Coordinates of C-alpha atoms in Angstrom, one line a residue:
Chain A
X485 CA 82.4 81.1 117.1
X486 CA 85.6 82.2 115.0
X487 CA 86.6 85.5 116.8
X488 CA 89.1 88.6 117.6
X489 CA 88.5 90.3 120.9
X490 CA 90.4 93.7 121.5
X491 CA 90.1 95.0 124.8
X492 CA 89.7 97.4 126.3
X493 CA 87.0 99.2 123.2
X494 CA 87.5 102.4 124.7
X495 CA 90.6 104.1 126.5
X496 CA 91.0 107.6 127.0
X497 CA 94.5 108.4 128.7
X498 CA 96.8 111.2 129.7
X499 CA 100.5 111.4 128.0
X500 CA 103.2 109.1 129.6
X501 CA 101.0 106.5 130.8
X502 CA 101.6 103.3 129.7
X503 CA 99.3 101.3 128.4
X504 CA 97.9 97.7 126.8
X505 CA 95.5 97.3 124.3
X506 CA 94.8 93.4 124.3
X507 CA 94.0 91.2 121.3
X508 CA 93.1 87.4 121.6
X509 CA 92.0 85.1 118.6
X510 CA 90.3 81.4 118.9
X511 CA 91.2 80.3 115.4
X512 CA 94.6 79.4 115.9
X513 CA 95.6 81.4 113.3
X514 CA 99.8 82.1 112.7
X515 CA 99.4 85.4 111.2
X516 CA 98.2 88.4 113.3
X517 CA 98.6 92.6 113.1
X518 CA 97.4 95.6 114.7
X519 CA 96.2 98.4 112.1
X520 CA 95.6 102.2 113.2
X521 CA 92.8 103.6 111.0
X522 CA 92.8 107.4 110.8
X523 CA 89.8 109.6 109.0
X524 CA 91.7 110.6 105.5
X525 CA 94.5 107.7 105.7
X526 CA 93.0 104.2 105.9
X527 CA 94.4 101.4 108.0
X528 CA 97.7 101.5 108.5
X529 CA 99.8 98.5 109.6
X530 CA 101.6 99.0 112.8
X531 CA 103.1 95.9 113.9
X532 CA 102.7 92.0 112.7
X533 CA 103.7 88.6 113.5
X534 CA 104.1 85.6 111.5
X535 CA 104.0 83.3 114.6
X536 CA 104.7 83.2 118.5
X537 CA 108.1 85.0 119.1
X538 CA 108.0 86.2 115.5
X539 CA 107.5 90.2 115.1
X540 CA 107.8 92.7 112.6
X541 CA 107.3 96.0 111.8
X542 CA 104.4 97.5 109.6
X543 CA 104.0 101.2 108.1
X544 CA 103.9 103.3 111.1
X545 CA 105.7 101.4 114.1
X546 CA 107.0 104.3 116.1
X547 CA 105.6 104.8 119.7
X548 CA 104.1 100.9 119.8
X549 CA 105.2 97.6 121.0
X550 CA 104.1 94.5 120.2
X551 CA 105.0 90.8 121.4
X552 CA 103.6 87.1 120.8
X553 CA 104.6 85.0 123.5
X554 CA 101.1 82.7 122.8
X555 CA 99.6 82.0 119.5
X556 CA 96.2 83.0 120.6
X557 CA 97.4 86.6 121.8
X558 CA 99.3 89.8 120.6
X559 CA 98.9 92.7 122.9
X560 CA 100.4 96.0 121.6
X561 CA 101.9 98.1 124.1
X562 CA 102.1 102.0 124.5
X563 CA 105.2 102.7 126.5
X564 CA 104.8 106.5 126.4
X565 CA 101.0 107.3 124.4
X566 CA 101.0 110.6 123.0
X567 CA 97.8 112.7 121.7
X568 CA 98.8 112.0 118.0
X569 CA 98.3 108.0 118.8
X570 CA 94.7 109.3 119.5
X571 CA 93.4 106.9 116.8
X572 CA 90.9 103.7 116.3
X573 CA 93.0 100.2 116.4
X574 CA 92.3 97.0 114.8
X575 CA 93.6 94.0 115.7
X576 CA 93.2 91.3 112.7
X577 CA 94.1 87.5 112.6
X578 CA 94.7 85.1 109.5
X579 CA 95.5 81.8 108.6
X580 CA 97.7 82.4 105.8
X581 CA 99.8 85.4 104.6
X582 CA 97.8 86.0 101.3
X583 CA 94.9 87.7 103.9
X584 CA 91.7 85.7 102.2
X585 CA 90.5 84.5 105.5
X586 CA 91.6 87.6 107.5
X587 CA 89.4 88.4 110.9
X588 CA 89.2 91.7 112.0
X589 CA 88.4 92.7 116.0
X590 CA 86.0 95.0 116.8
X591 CA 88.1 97.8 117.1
X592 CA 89.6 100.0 120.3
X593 CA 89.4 104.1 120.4
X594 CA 91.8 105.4 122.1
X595 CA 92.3 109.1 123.1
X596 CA 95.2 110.4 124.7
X597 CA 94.8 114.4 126.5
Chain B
X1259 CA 104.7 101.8 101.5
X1260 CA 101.7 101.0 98.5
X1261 CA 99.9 103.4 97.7
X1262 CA 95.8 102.6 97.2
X1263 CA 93.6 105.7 96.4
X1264 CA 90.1 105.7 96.4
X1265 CA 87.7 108.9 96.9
X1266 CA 86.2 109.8 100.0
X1267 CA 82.4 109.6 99.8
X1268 CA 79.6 108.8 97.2
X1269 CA 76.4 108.8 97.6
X1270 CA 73.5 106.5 95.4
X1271 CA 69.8 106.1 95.7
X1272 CA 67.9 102.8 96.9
X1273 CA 67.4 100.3 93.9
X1274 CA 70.7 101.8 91.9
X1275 CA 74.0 100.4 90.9
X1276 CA 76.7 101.8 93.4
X1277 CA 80.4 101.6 91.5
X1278 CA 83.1 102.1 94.3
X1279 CA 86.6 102.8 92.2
X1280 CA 90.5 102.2 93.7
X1281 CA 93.7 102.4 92.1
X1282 CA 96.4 101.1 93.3
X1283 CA 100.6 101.7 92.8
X1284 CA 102.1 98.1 92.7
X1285 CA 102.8 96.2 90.1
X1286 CA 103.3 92.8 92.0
X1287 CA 99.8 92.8 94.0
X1288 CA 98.7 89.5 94.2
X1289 CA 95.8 89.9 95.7
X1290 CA 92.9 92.5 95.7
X1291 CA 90.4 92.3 98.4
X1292 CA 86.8 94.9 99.2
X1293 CA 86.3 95.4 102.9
X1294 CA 83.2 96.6 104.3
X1295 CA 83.2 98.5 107.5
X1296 CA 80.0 99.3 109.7
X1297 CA 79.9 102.0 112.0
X1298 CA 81.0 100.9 115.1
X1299 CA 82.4 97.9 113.6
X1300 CA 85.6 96.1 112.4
X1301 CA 85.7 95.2 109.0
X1302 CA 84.3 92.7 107.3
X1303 CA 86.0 91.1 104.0
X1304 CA 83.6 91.2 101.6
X1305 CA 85.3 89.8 98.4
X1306 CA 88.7 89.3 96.7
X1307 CA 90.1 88.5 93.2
X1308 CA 93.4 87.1 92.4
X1309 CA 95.6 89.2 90.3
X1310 CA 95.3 87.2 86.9
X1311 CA 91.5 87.8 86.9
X1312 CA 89.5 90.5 85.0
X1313 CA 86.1 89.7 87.1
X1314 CA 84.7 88.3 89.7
X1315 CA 81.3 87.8 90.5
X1316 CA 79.3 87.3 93.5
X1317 CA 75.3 88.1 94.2
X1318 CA 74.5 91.5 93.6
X1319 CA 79.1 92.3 93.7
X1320 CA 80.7 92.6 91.1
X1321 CA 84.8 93.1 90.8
X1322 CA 86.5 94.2 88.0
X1323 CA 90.4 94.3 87.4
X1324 CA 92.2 96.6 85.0
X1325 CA 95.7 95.3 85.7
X1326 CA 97.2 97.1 82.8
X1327 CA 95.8 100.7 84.5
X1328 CA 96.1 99.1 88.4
X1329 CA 92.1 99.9 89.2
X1330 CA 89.7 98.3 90.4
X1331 CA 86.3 98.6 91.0
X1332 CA 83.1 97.2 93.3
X1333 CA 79.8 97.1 91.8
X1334 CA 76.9 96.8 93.9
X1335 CA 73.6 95.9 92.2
X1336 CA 70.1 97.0 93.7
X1337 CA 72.0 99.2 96.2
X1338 CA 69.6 98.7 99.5
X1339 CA 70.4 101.2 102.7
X1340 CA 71.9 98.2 104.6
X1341 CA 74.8 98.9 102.7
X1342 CA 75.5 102.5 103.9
X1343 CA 79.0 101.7 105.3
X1344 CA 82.4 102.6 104.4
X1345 CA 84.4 100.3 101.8
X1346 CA 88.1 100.1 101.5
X1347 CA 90.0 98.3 98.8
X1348 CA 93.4 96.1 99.5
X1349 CA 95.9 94.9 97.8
X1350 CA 98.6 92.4 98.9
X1351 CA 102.0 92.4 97.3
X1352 CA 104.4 89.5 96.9
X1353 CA 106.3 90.4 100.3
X1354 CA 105.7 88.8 103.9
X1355 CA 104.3 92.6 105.0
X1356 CA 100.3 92.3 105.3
X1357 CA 97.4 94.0 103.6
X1358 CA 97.8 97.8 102.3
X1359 CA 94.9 99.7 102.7
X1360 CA 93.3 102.7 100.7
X1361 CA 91.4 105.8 102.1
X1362 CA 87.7 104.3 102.5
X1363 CA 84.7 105.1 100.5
X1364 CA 81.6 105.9 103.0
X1365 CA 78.4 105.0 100.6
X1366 CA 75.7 106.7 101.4
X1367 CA 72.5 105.2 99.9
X1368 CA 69.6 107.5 100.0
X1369 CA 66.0 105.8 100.6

């Protein structure tokens, strides 16, 4: 079955603490991104990559890391979480750039105290 | 970035049409696509129309593009209450930067 897992689905941190939100996909699709979606502002694009060691920003990149050292996965990376990356995340996957077969994960909330 | 507006919340009874509207800021989108989002959920691309269409059609969706006035709109014939969820539009431009999303629409569809 064509899927994006996230893990974990729920996280609720302190400030500081570093953390990973995982992101895996079984389609062995190029294209991948991590979207923040907020209650007023839509998704928002945070990172993407166009293929393994291939990384770019998005819309609102500040405070996140990404990297793609595998096809399959693109874990994004707190270094430093504060409360105003308290947010739902999306991880999506996609064969192509023009976003017609695009997969979306199930999601992660995340609440930093 | 894009900007894509749509408004927040509308509401519809069982067995009506439910009309979901977006506008959108640039010019070059080549691509405009409705996502549908269940609580609890990620989303779910529910159709897309390439920029040199007017319409698209698909079961009980319709699309429409006014490319002149950058809107677009869903139509959703014989609204049923499975389809309480919220519904963003997206439109991709000609750069290698991904999807831009608007606010959401949550449909409420009263029984």
């Amino acid at each position: 079955e064509a899927q994006v897992t996230q893990n974990p689905r729920y996280l609720i941190t302190v400030t500081g603490k570093k953390l990973t939100v995982t992101c895996s996909q079984n389609m062995n699709h190029e294209y991948m991104s991590w979207y923040r979606q907020d209650p007023g502002l839509g998704l928002r694009q945070i990172y993407y990559s166009m293929n393994v060691e291939v990384t770019d920003k998005g819309d609102v990149p500040e405070g996140y890391k990404v990297s793609r050292k595998e096809k399959r996965n693109f874990p994004l990376i707190l270094e430093s979480p504060s409360p105003n990356q308290t947010s739902l995340y999306f991880c999506a996957s996609s064969l192509t750039l023009d976003g017609i077969e695009q997969y979306f994960g199930p999601g992660t909330r995340l609440t930093v105290t | 970035g894009e900007d894509v507006e749509q408004s927040l919340f509308l509401s519809v009874r069982e067995g009506d049409s439910s009309v979901i509207n977006c506008t959108y800021t640039d010019s070059s989108s080549t691509y405009l696509y409705w996502y549908k989002q269940e609580p609890g959920a990620g989303l779910q691309l529910l159709t897309y129309i390439f920029s040199n269409m007017d319409m698209k059609q698909d079961q009980r969706l319709t699309v429409l593009l006014n490319k002149k006035d950058k809107h677009l709109s869903l139509r959703i014939a014989d609204t049923q209450t499975g389809d309480s969820a919220i519904y963003f539009c997206a439109e991709k431009g000609t750069g290698a930067n991904n999807l831009f999303f608007g606010t959401g629409t949550r449909l409420t569809v009263i029984p």
